[in-house]
Amino acid sequence: ALAGPAYPCDAARTREVGLQAWDREHGDFGVLRQIAAIRVSGDRTPRLAEIKVPVLVIHGTSDPLVTVSGGHATAAAIPNSELHLVEGMGHDIPPPLWDEFVELIHSNATREL
């Protein structure tokens, strides 16, 4: 449900990752803790302007949970950030893109503001 059309879900890998996640925490407490954190944190957008390090926002154009406007808004809120949109990527990190992401992250980590 989270994969984008350009990077279909690898069912076997997704099952394995899901089983590992289940083994780490499968009680209701983890979900409740995450929802509580989201609700009490409020709007963090103004604080994003305080970030003083290079930031790379990577966002899929087919993300079903956080639309591409969320990627644009995040990048706009952080001074000197760079936005990298991945056509057809959903709300996951598809293995075919790992090498590209490593290069992007390395490039971002070594750039100067």
Coordinates of C-alpha atoms in Angstrom, one line a residue:
A1 CA 0.0 0.0 0.0
L2 CA 3.0 2.3 0.5
A3 CA 5.0 1.6 -2.6
G4 CA 4.8 3.9 -5.6
P5 CA 4.0 2.7 -9.1
A6 CA 7.5 3.0 -10.4
Y7 CA 8.9 0.8 -7.6
P8 CA 6.5 -2.0 -6.8
C9 CA 6.6 -3.8 -3.5
D10 CA 9.0 -6.7 -3.2
A11 CA 6.6 -9.0 -1.2
A12 CA 9.2 -11.3 0.2
R13 CA 11.4 -8.5 1.4
T14 CA 8.5 -6.6 2.8
R15 CA 7.3 -9.7 4.7
E16 CA 10.8 -10.2 6.2
V17 CA 11.1 -6.6 7.3
G18 CA 7.6 -6.8 8.7
L19 CA 8.4 -9.9 10.7
Q20 CA 11.5 -8.3 12.1
A21 CA 9.4 -5.2 13.1
W22 CA 6.8 -7.5 14.7
D23 CA 9.5 -9.2 16.7
R24 CA 10.8 -5.8 18.0
E25 CA 7.4 -4.5 19.1
H26 CA 4.0 -5.9 18.3
G27 CA 2.0 -4.5 21.1
D28 CA -0.4 -1.6 21.0
F29 CA 1.9 0.5 23.2
G30 CA 4.3 1.3 20.3
V31 CA 1.4 2.5 18.1
L32 CA -0.1 4.5 20.9
R33 CA 3.3 6.0 21.8
Q34 CA 3.8 7.1 18.1
I35 CA 0.3 8.7 17.9
A36 CA 0.8 10.5 21.2
A37 CA 4.2 11.9 20.1
I38 CA 2.6 13.2 16.9
R39 CA -0.3 14.8 18.8
V40 CA 1.7 16.5 21.5
S41 CA 4.6 17.8 19.4
G42 CA 2.4 20.3 17.6
D43 CA 3.6 22.2 14.5
R44 CA 7.4 22.0 14.2
T45 CA 7.6 24.1 11.1
P46 CA 8.9 27.3 12.7
R47 CA 11.7 25.3 14.4
L48 CA 12.9 24.0 11.0
A49 CA 14.1 27.5 10.2
E50 CA 16.7 27.1 13.0
I51 CA 18.5 24.2 11.3
K52 CA 22.0 25.3 10.4
V53 CA 23.4 22.2 8.6
P54 CA 23.0 21.1 5.0
V55 CA 19.6 19.3 4.6
L56 CA 18.5 17.1 1.8
V57 CA 14.8 16.3 1.6
I58 CA 14.1 13.2 -0.5
H59 CA 10.4 12.7 -1.3
G60 CA 8.5 10.4 -3.6
T61 CA 6.0 12.0 -6.0
S62 CA 3.6 9.1 -5.3
D63 CA 3.7 9.0 -1.5
P64 CA 0.2 8.0 -0.3
L65 CA 0.8 9.1 3.3
V66 CA 2.6 12.5 2.9
T67 CA 1.8 14.1 -0.4
V68 CA 4.5 15.7 -2.5
S69 CA 3.4 19.1 -1.1
G70 CA 4.8 17.9 2.3
G71 CA 8.2 17.5 0.7
H72 CA 8.0 20.9 -0.8
A73 CA 6.8 22.5 2.5
T74 CA 9.6 20.8 4.5
A75 CA 12.3 22.0 2.0
A76 CA 10.8 25.5 2.0
A77 CA 10.9 25.7 5.8
I78 CA 14.6 24.8 6.1
P79 CA 17.1 27.5 4.9
N80 CA 19.5 26.3 2.2
S81 CA 17.9 22.9 1.9
E82 CA 17.7 20.9 -1.3
L83 CA 14.7 19.0 -2.4
H84 CA 15.1 15.8 -4.4
L85 CA 11.9 14.4 -5.8
V86 CA 11.8 10.8 -6.9
E87 CA 9.2 10.2 -9.7
G88 CA 6.9 7.3 -8.9
M89 CA 8.3 6.6 -5.4
G90 CA 5.9 6.1 -2.6
H91 CA 6.3 6.2 1.2
D92 CA 9.2 3.7 1.3
I93 CA 12.8 3.4 0.4
P94 CA 13.0 1.0 -2.5
P95 CA 16.2 -1.1 -2.8
P96 CA 16.8 -0.1 -6.5
L97 CA 17.3 3.5 -5.2
W98 CA 19.7 2.8 -2.4
D99 CA 22.9 3.5 -4.3
E100 CA 21.4 6.7 -5.6
F101 CA 20.4 7.8 -2.1
V102 CA 23.8 7.0 -0.7
E103 CA 25.4 9.3 -3.3
L104 CA 22.8 12.0 -2.6
I105 CA 23.3 11.8 1.2
H106 CA 27.1 11.8 0.8
S107 CA 27.0 14.8 -1.5
N108 CA 24.7 16.6 1.0
A109 CA 26.9 15.7 4.0
T110 CA 30.0 17.1 2.3
R111 CA 28.5 20.3 0.9
E112 CA 29.0 23.7 2.5
L113 CA 26.3 26.3 3.2

